[in-house]
Coordinates of C-alpha atoms in Angstrom, one line a residue:
X1 CA 50.7 2.9 -7.4
X2 CA 49.1 1.1 -4.5
X3 CA 45.9 2.5 -3.1
X4 CA 46.8 1.3 0.4
X5 CA 47.8 4.0 2.8
X6 CA 49.2 3.7 6.3
X7 CA 47.8 6.0 9.1
X8 CA 50.9 7.5 10.8
X9 CA 49.5 10.7 12.2
X10 CA 46.0 11.9 13.3
X11 CA 44.3 15.1 14.3
X12 CA 41.5 14.4 16.8
X13 CA 39.2 17.3 17.9
X14 CA 35.6 16.3 18.8
X15 CA 32.7 17.7 20.7
X16 CA 31.3 14.3 21.7
X17 CA 33.8 12.0 23.3
X18 CA 31.6 9.0 24.0
X19 CA 33.2 5.8 22.6
X20 CA 36.3 7.7 21.6
X21 CA 38.6 6.0 24.1
X22 CA 39.0 2.6 22.2
X23 CA 39.9 4.4 19.0
X24 CA 42.7 6.6 20.6
X25 CA 44.0 3.6 22.5
X26 CA 44.2 1.6 19.2
X27 CA 45.9 4.5 17.4
X28 CA 48.4 4.7 20.2
X29 CA 49.0 0.9 19.9
X30 CA 49.7 1.3 16.2
X31 CA 52.2 4.0 16.9
X32 CA 50.2 6.8 15.3
X33 CA 51.3 10.4 16.3
X34 CA 48.2 12.2 17.7
X35 CA 47.5 16.0 17.7
X36 CA 44.6 17.5 19.5
X37 CA 42.9 20.6 21.0
X38 CA 40.9 21.8 23.9
X39 CA 38.7 19.2 25.7
X40 CA 39.8 16.4 23.5
X41 CA 43.4 17.1 24.3
X42 CA 42.7 16.8 28.0
X43 CA 40.6 13.7 27.4
X44 CA 43.5 11.9 25.7
X45 CA 46.0 13.1 28.3
X46 CA 43.8 11.8 31.1
X47 CA 44.1 8.3 29.5
X48 CA 47.8 8.5 29.9
X49 CA 48.5 8.5 26.2
X50 CA 51.0 10.7 24.3
X51 CA 49.4 13.6 22.4
X52 CA 50.7 16.9 21.0
X53 CA 48.7 20.1 21.5
X54 CA 47.9 21.7 18.1
X55 CA 49.1 25.1 19.5
X56 CA 52.4 23.6 20.4
X57 CA 52.8 22.2 16.9
X58 CA 51.7 25.4 15.1
X59 CA 53.4 27.8 17.5
X60 CA 50.1 29.8 17.6
X61 CA 47.7 29.7 20.5
X62 CA 44.0 29.2 20.5
X63 CA 42.3 32.7 20.3
X64 CA 38.9 34.3 20.4
X65 CA 37.5 32.0 23.2
X66 CA 38.4 28.9 21.0
X67 CA 36.8 30.2 17.8
X68 CA 40.2 29.8 16.2
X69 CA 42.1 26.5 17.0
X70 CA 43.0 24.6 14.0
X71 CA 42.8 27.2 11.2
X72 CA 46.5 27.2 10.4
X73 CA 48.7 26.3 7.4
X74 CA 50.6 23.6 9.5
X75 CA 47.3 21.8 9.9
X76 CA 45.6 22.3 6.5
X77 CA 48.9 21.9 4.6
X78 CA 49.5 18.6 6.3
X79 CA 46.0 17.4 5.3
X80 CA 45.7 18.8 1.8
X81 CA 49.2 17.9 0.5
X82 CA 49.1 15.4 -2.3
X83 CA 51.5 12.7 -1.4
X84 CA 52.3 11.8 -5.0
X85 CA 52.9 15.4 -5.9
X86 CA 56.6 16.2 -5.5
X87 CA 56.1 20.0 -5.4
X88 CA 53.5 19.6 -2.6
X89 CA 55.9 17.5 -0.6
X90 CA 58.8 19.9 -1.1
X91 CA 56.7 22.8 0.1
X92 CA 55.8 20.8 3.3
X93 CA 59.4 20.1 3.9
X94 CA 60.4 23.7 3.3
X95 CA 57.9 24.9 5.9
X96 CA 58.4 22.1 8.4
X97 CA 54.9 20.8 8.0
X98 CA 54.0 17.2 8.8
X99 CA 51.6 15.0 7.0
X100 CA 48.2 14.4 8.7
X101 CA 46.8 11.1 7.5
X102 CA 43.6 10.9 9.6
X103 CA 41.2 13.5 11.0
X104 CA 38.6 12.6 13.6
X105 CA 36.3 15.6 14.1
X106 CA 32.6 16.1 14.7
X107 CA 30.6 19.3 14.6
X108 CA 29.0 21.5 17.3
X109 CA 25.4 20.4 17.9
X110 CA 23.7 23.2 16.0
X111 CA 20.4 21.5 15.4
X112 CA 20.1 20.4 19.0
X113 CA 20.8 24.0 20.1
X114 CA 18.2 25.4 17.8
X115 CA 15.7 22.9 19.1
X116 CA 16.4 23.7 22.8
X117 CA 16.9 27.4 22.9
X118 CA 15.8 30.6 21.3
X119 CA 18.9 32.5 22.5
X120 CA 20.5 33.8 19.2
X121 CA 24.0 34.1 20.8
X122 CA 24.0 30.5 21.9
X123 CA 22.8 29.3 18.5
X124 CA 25.4 31.3 16.6
X125 CA 28.2 30.0 18.8
X126 CA 27.2 26.5 17.7
X127 CA 28.1 27.2 14.1
X128 CA 31.3 25.2 13.6
X129 CA 34.0 26.8 11.6
X130 CA 37.2 24.8 12.2
X131 CA 35.5 21.5 12.2
X132 CA 33.6 22.0 9.0
X133 CA 36.9 23.2 7.3
X134 CA 38.7 20.1 8.5
X135 CA 36.0 17.8 7.2
X136 CA 36.0 19.4 3.8
X137 CA 39.8 19.4 3.5
X138 CA 40.3 15.8 4.5
X139 CA 37.4 14.6 2.4
X140 CA 38.8 16.5 -0.6
X141 CA 42.1 14.8 -0.3
X142 CA 40.6 11.3 0.1
X143 CA 43.4 9.8 -2.1
X144 CA 45.7 10.2 0.9
X145 CA 43.7 11.0 4.0
X146 CA 40.7 9.6 5.8
X147 CA 38.0 11.6 7.6
X148 CA 35.8 10.4 10.5
X149 CA 33.2 13.2 10.7
X150 CA 30.5 11.8 13.0
X151 CA 30.4 9.9 16.2
X152 CA 28.1 7.4 14.6
X153 CA 31.1 6.2 12.6
X154 CA 33.2 5.4 15.6
X155 CA 32.3 1.7 15.9
X156 CA 32.8 1.1 12.1
X157 CA 36.1 3.0 12.1
X158 CA 37.4 1.0 15.1
X159 CA 36.6 -2.2 13.3
X160 CA 38.5 -0.8 10.3
X161 CA 41.5 -0.1 12.4
X162 CA 41.4 -3.6 14.0
X163 CA 40.8 -5.4 10.7
X164 CA 43.5 -3.6 8.7
X165 CA 45.9 -2.5 11.5
X166 CA 46.1 1.1 10.4
X167 CA 46.0 0.5 6.7
X168 CA 43.3 2.0 4.5
X169 CA 42.3 1.4 0.9
X170 CA 41.0 4.0 -1.6
X171 CA 37.5 2.5 -1.3
X172 CA 37.6 3.1 2.5
X173 CA 38.7 6.7 2.1
X174 CA 36.1 7.4 -0.6
X175 CA 33.3 6.0 1.5
X176 CA 34.3 8.1 4.5
X177 CA 34.7 11.2 2.2
X178 CA 31.1 10.7 0.9
X179 CA 29.8 10.4 4.4
X180 CA 31.7 13.5 5.3
X181 CA 30.2 15.6 2.6
X182 CA 26.8 14.2 3.5
X183 CA 27.3 15.4 7.1
X184 CA 28.7 18.8 6.1
X185 CA 25.9 19.5 3.6
X186 CA 23.3 18.5 6.2
X187 CA 24.9 20.8 8.7
X188 CA 25.0 23.7 6.3
X189 CA 21.4 23.2 5.3
X190 CA 20.3 23.4 8.9
X191 CA 22.2 26.6 9.4
X192 CA 20.8 28.1 6.2
X193 CA 17.3 27.2 7.1
X194 CA 17.7 28.8 10.5
X195 CA 18.9 32.1 8.9
X196 CA 16.2 31.9 6.2
X197 CA 13.4 32.1 8.7
X198 CA 14.3 35.8 8.7
X199 CA 15.7 36.3 5.3
X200 CA 12.9 34.4 3.5
X201 CA 15.0 33.8 0.4
X202 CA 13.0 31.9 -2.3
X203 CA 15.2 28.8 -2.1
X204 CA 14.3 25.2 -1.3
X205 CA 16.8 23.3 0.9
X206 CA 16.0 20.3 2.9
X207 CA 18.2 17.6 4.4
X208 CA 17.5 14.4 6.5
X209 CA 20.3 12.6 8.1
X210 CA 18.3 9.4 8.9
X211 CA 17.1 7.1 6.2
X212 CA 15.3 3.8 6.1
X213 CA 15.0 1.4 3.2
X214 CA 11.4 0.3 2.8
X215 CA 10.3 -3.1 1.5
X216 CA 9.1 -1.5 -1.7
X217 CA 7.3 1.6 -2.9
X218 CA 3.7 2.2 -3.8
X219 CA 3.9 -1.0 -5.8
X220 CA 6.2 -4.0 -5.4
X221 CA 8.2 -3.2 -8.5
X222 CA 9.2 0.2 -7.1
X223 CA 12.0 0.7 -4.7
X224 CA 11.6 3.2 -1.9
X225 CA 13.2 4.9 1.1
X226 CA 12.0 7.1 3.9
X227 CA 14.2 10.0 4.8
X228 CA 13.6 11.3 8.3
X229 CA 13.4 10.3 12.0
X230 CA 10.3 8.2 12.5
X231 CA 11.2 7.5 16.1
X232 CA 10.8 11.2 16.9
X233 CA 7.1 10.9 15.9
X234 CA 6.1 7.4 17.2
X235 CA 7.2 4.1 18.7
X236 CA 6.5 0.9 16.8
X237 CA 5.1 -1.5 19.5
X238 CA 4.2 -4.5 17.3
X239 CA 4.2 -5.8 13.8
X240 CA 6.5 -5.6 10.8
X241 CA 8.2 -2.5 9.4
X242 CA 5.8 0.0 7.8
X243 CA 5.5 0.0 4.1
X244 CA 5.4 3.0 1.8
X245 CA 1.6 2.9 1.6
X246 CA 1.4 2.4 5.4
X247 CA 3.3 5.5 6.0
X248 CA 1.2 7.6 3.6
X249 CA -2.0 6.4 5.3
X250 CA -0.5 6.8 8.8
X251 CA 0.2 10.5 8.1
X252 CA -3.3 11.0 6.7
X253 CA -4.8 9.4 9.8
X254 CA -2.7 11.4 12.3
X255 CA -3.5 14.7 10.5
X256 CA -7.2 13.9 10.5
X257 CA -7.7 12.9 14.2
X258 CA -5.5 15.8 15.4
X259 CA -8.3 18.1 14.3
X260 CA -10.7 16.8 17.0
X261 CA -10.8 17.5 20.7
X262 CA -13.6 15.0 21.7
X263 CA -12.8 11.2 21.7
X264 CA -12.5 10.5 18.0
X265 CA -11.8 7.4 15.8
X266 CA -10.9 7.4 12.1
X267 CA -10.6 4.6 9.6
X268 CA -8.4 5.4 6.6
X269 CA -8.1 3.7 3.2
X270 CA -5.8 5.2 0.5
X271 CA -5.5 8.4 2.6
X272 CA -9.3 9.0 2.7
X273 CA -11.5 8.4 5.7
X274 CA -14.1 5.7 5.2
X275 CA -15.1 6.0 8.9
X276 CA -15.0 8.9 11.3
X277 CA -16.9 9.7 14.5
X278 CA -16.7 11.6 17.8
X279 CA -18.4 10.3 20.8
X280 CA -18.4 10.5 24.6
X281 CA -16.2 7.4 24.9
X282 CA -13.6 5.9 22.6
X283 CA -15.5 2.6 22.3
X284 CA -18.6 4.5 21.1
X285 CA -16.4 6.5 18.7
X286 CA -14.9 3.3 17.2
X287 CA -18.3 1.6 16.8
X288 CA -19.7 4.7 15.1
X289 CA -16.7 5.1 12.8
X290 CA -16.8 1.4 11.8
X291 CA -20.6 1.7 11.0
X292 CA -19.9 4.4 8.5
X293 CA -18.6 1.9 5.9
X294 CA -17.9 -1.6 7.3
X295 CA -16.9 -2.9 3.8
X296 CA -14.1 -0.3 3.3
X297 CA -12.9 -0.6 6.9
X298 CA -11.4 -4.0 6.1
X299 CA -7.6 -3.7 5.8
X300 CA -7.6 -0.1 6.8
X301 CA -5.5 2.1 9.0
X302 CA -7.1 3.0 12.3
X303 CA -6.3 6.1 14.4
X304 CA -7.7 7.8 17.5
X305 CA -6.9 10.6 19.9
X306 CA -7.3 8.8 23.2
X307 CA -5.7 5.9 25.0
X308 CA -7.1 2.6 23.7
X309 CA -8.6 0.5 26.5
X310 CA -9.4 -3.2 26.6
X311 CA -13.1 -2.8 25.8
X312 CA -12.2 -0.8 22.6
X313 CA -9.4 -3.2 21.7
X314 CA -11.9 -6.2 21.9
X315 CA -14.2 -4.4 19.4
X316 CA -11.3 -3.5 17.1
X317 CA -9.9 -7.1 17.2
X318 CA -12.9 -8.4 15.3
X319 CA -11.8 -6.4 12.3
X320 CA -8.8 -7.1 10.0
X321 CA -6.8 -4.0 9.9
X322 CA -3.1 -3.3 9.1
X323 CA -2.2 -0.4 11.4
X324 CA -3.5 1.4 14.5
X325 CA -2.1 4.6 15.9
X326 CA -3.0 6.0 19.3
X327 CA -1.5 8.2 22.0
X328 CA -1.3 5.2 24.3
X329 CA -2.7 1.8 25.1
X330 CA -3.6 0.1 28.4
X331 CA -1.6 -3.1 29.1
X332 CA -4.8 -5.2 28.6
X333 CA -5.5 -3.5 25.2
X334 CA -2.0 -4.3 24.0
X335 CA -2.3 -7.9 25.0
X336 CA -5.5 -8.1 22.9
X337 CA -4.1 -6.2 19.8
X338 CA -0.8 -8.1 19.9
X339 CA -2.6 -11.3 19.1
X340 CA -2.0 -10.7 15.4
X341 CA 1.8 -10.7 15.1
X342 CA 1.9 -8.7 11.8
X343 CA -0.6 -6.1 13.0
X344 CA 1.3 -2.8 13.2
X345 CA 0.7 -1.0 16.5
X346 CA 2.0 2.6 16.8
X347 CA 2.2 4.8 19.9
X348 CA 2.3 8.4 19.0
X349 CA 5.0 10.5 20.7
X350 CA 4.4 13.9 19.2
X351 CA 1.9 15.6 16.9
X352 CA 2.9 16.5 13.3
X353 CA 3.4 20.2 13.3
X354 CA 5.2 20.8 10.0
X355 CA 5.0 24.4 8.7
X356 CA 5.4 23.3 5.1
X357 CA 5.0 20.3 2.8
X358 CA 6.7 19.4 -0.5
X359 CA 6.8 16.8 -3.2
X360 CA 8.9 16.2 -6.3
X361 CA 7.2 17.5 -9.5
X362 CA 8.4 17.6 -13.1
X363 CA 12.0 18.5 -12.8
X364 CA 11.9 20.2 -9.4
X365 CA 10.1 20.4 -6.1
X366 CA 6.8 21.9 -5.2
X367 CA 6.5 23.4 -1.7
X368 CA 3.6 25.0 0.1
X369 CA 2.4 25.8 3.6
X370 CA 0.6 23.1 5.4
X371 CA -3.2 23.5 5.5
X372 CA -3.8 24.0 9.2
X373 CA -6.9 26.1 8.7
X374 CA -10.0 24.8 10.6
X375 CA -13.0 26.9 10.2
X376 CA -15.4 27.2 13.2
X377 CA -18.9 28.5 13.6
X378 CA -17.7 32.0 14.4
X379 CA -16.1 32.0 10.9
X380 CA -19.4 31.1 9.2
X381 CA -21.2 33.6 7.1
X382 CA -24.9 32.5 6.7
X383 CA -26.0 33.5 3.2
X384 CA -29.5 32.1 3.2
X385 CA -32.9 33.0 4.8
X386 CA -32.7 29.8 6.9
X387 CA -30.1 29.9 9.6
X388 CA -28.2 27.1 11.4
X389 CA -28.8 26.1 14.9
X390 CA -26.1 25.1 17.5
X391 CA -26.4 21.3 16.6
X392 CA -26.0 22.0 12.9
X393 CA -23.1 24.3 13.5
X394 CA -21.3 21.6 15.4
X395 CA -22.0 19.0 12.7
X396 CA -20.9 21.5 10.0
X397 CA -17.6 22.1 11.9
X398 CA -17.2 18.3 11.9
X399 CA -18.0 18.0 8.2
X400 CA -15.5 20.7 7.3
X401 CA -12.7 18.8 9.1
X402 CA -13.7 15.6 7.4
X403 CA -13.9 17.0 3.9
X404 CA -10.6 18.9 4.3
X405 CA -8.9 15.5 4.4
X406 CA -10.7 13.9 1.4
X407 CA -9.2 13.9 -2.1
X408 CA -10.9 16.5 -4.3
X409 CA -13.6 16.7 -5.5
X410 CA -14.9 15.9 -2.0
X411 CA -18.2 15.9 -0.1
X412 CA -18.7 14.9 3.5
X413 CA -22.2 14.2 4.9
X414 CA -22.4 14.3 8.7
X415 CA -25.1 13.7 11.3
X416 CA -24.6 13.7 15.0
X417 CA -20.8 13.9 14.8
X418 CA -20.6 10.9 12.5
X419 CA -19.4 10.8 8.9
X420 CA -22.4 9.0 7.3
X421 CA -21.5 9.5 3.7
X422 CA -18.5 10.6 1.8
X423 CA -17.5 11.0 -1.9
X424 CA -13.9 11.8 -2.9
X425 CA -11.5 11.9 -5.8
X426 CA -14.3 12.5 -8.3
X427 CA -14.0 14.6 -11.5
X428 CA -17.2 16.4 -10.7
X429 CA -18.8 17.6 -7.4
X430 CA -22.1 16.1 -8.5
X431 CA -20.4 12.7 -8.7
X432 CA -18.8 13.2 -5.3
X433 CA -22.2 14.1 -3.7
X434 CA -24.1 11.2 -5.4
X435 CA -21.4 8.8 -4.3
X436 CA -21.7 10.0 -0.7
X437 CA -25.5 9.7 -0.8
X438 CA -25.4 6.2 -2.3
X439 CA -22.9 5.0 0.3
X440 CA -24.9 6.5 3.1
X441 CA -28.1 4.8 2.0
X442 CA -26.3 1.5 1.3
X443 CA -25.2 1.3 5.0
X444 CA -28.7 2.2 6.3
X445 CA -28.3 5.8 7.3
X446 CA -31.2 8.2 7.4
X447 CA -30.0 11.5 5.8
X448 CA -33.0 13.5 7.0
X449 CA -31.7 16.4 9.0
X450 CA -28.0 15.8 8.1
X451 CA -25.5 18.4 7.0
X452 CA -22.8 18.4 4.3
X453 CA -19.6 20.2 3.5
X454 CA -17.8 20.7 0.2
X455 CA -14.1 21.5 0.1
X456 CA -14.7 23.9 -2.8
X457 CA -17.5 26.2 -4.1
X458 CA -20.5 25.1 -6.1
X459 CA -20.2 26.4 -9.7
X460 CA -23.9 25.4 -10.3
X461 CA -26.9 24.9 -8.0
X462 CA -27.2 21.2 -8.9
X463 CA -25.6 19.9 -5.8
X464 CA -27.9 22.0 -3.6
X465 CA -30.9 20.4 -5.3
X466 CA -29.5 16.9 -5.0
X467 CA -28.7 17.5 -1.3
X468 CA -32.2 18.8 -0.6
X469 CA -33.8 15.7 -2.2
X470 CA -31.7 13.5 0.0
X471 CA -32.8 15.3 3.2
X472 CA -29.7 17.4 3.8
X473 CA -30.7 20.6 5.6
X474 CA -27.5 22.6 5.9
X475 CA -24.5 23.1 3.7
X476 CA -21.0 24.6 4.3
X477 CA -18.9 25.6 1.3
X478 CA -16.2 28.2 0.8
X479 CA -18.1 30.4 -1.6
X480 CA -16.4 32.5 -4.3
X481 CA -18.1 31.3 -7.5
X482 CA -19.3 34.0 -9.8
X483 CA -22.6 32.0 -9.7
X484 CA -22.8 31.8 -5.9
X485 CA -26.2 33.5 -6.0
X486 CA -27.7 30.6 -8.0
X487 CA -26.8 28.2 -5.2
X488 CA -28.1 30.6 -2.6
X489 CA -31.4 31.0 -4.4
X490 CA -31.7 27.2 -4.8
X491 CA -31.1 26.8 -1.0
X492 CA -33.7 29.5 -0.2
X493 CA -36.2 27.8 -2.4
X494 CA -35.7 24.6 -0.5
X495 CA -35.6 26.2 3.0
X496 CA -32.0 24.9 3.4
X497 CA -29.4 26.8 5.3
X498 CA -26.1 27.6 3.7
X499 CA -22.9 29.1 5.2
X500 CA -19.8 30.3 3.4
X501 CA -16.4 29.7 5.2
X502 CA -14.2 31.7 2.8
X503 CA -11.6 28.9 2.9
X504 CA -11.1 26.3 0.2
X505 CA -9.5 23.0 0.9
X506 CA -8.5 21.4 -2.4
X507 CA -6.5 18.2 -1.9
X508 CA -4.8 16.5 -4.8

């Protein structure tokens, strides 16, 4: 039996009518009988083309303010009947039901409505019933019928009509069926997640309708895709497409600089900050961030929270870096930064404000709330005889933000709103602190009077002693160890100040 089918009849009922005209004109040229409803019916009539109202065909009017239009056996029987099944075809004939070979339908814009209003009645009315049923029915019977379920398919479908003059092959219908179930499942997921904001059912459902194939994954032998709408977050102004590792570092950089209100620059390598500083001007912030670790800055991802001007761009241009993200750029700055054709320049459009994060793990998915906690001086509990002054509180706040974004075990040493030493990803907190001190001294920083933050508590007082020997005068840590008092006693013996924040920031 041939897999080729001829489109002789079509049901067309869409919310979005942009670019629909060439399709219905082509269907008319091919002699296809068209059925339609509501606004689409009026649209086709206005083109002067013959079309039959669904209610005229079914003998049943639209009811409930349009909630029920196409839910009728004459429609679904004509879609679902198996053409090679004699019993199906006999039943159609007995009830006077015509075959429907093509369905063009899209869905009410539920996600857009949720994004633009909090009115529950408006949102509920955008839950499509007839459209989703038509999509599933036509896709199910792909052996005989073809479903166009999204306006993004109009151009490709018009080409199919023109190329094959109304004929379709099984491969065509299977492809459109797969796309239909992709669209319908995405739609249902959006509806479920809306309702689950209240219901809080312990179920994980996530769907992204946009995908981008990346050059490769974390390594060249790994394939990769990004699922989501990057254009909603930023514009790519220059350079090649972002790689897997670029995207991971870009997210890390954006999350870090979003913590700061003053002009701030960050330099990221493998998701960790090797440079971070806040200053009165962006140029000063960049120079201070670069000074933290000029060696690691090479090939890094740069990010800031202010418009990049020409003076700052000149300073940056002396460094080889892969990516820069900023809220904006002056025209002069772009001219300077664009001198390297492969340099990726990103203009941020909106902040990342996800409520949850997830990753694949073992044979499932691990989901958790985003870590949006940012402890401030008012949250500090001073547990030592020595107290912290205003300058130290400000630096400790900076250090907590810095260490929160370092891989555990992590230590951040800060002086005058500058990350002058950091240790991360170590198997012991002592190793992280010693690494931070070693880096700081290597790049010529004086640790005297500096402060440090740890993302987790000290199980032993050894880090307090090492910090004192290096010249660190104040420490922030979550507290919570059964041996907290040992660290407090060590700090008191050294006249160091120590504050507990009560919040841990493990990062793995």
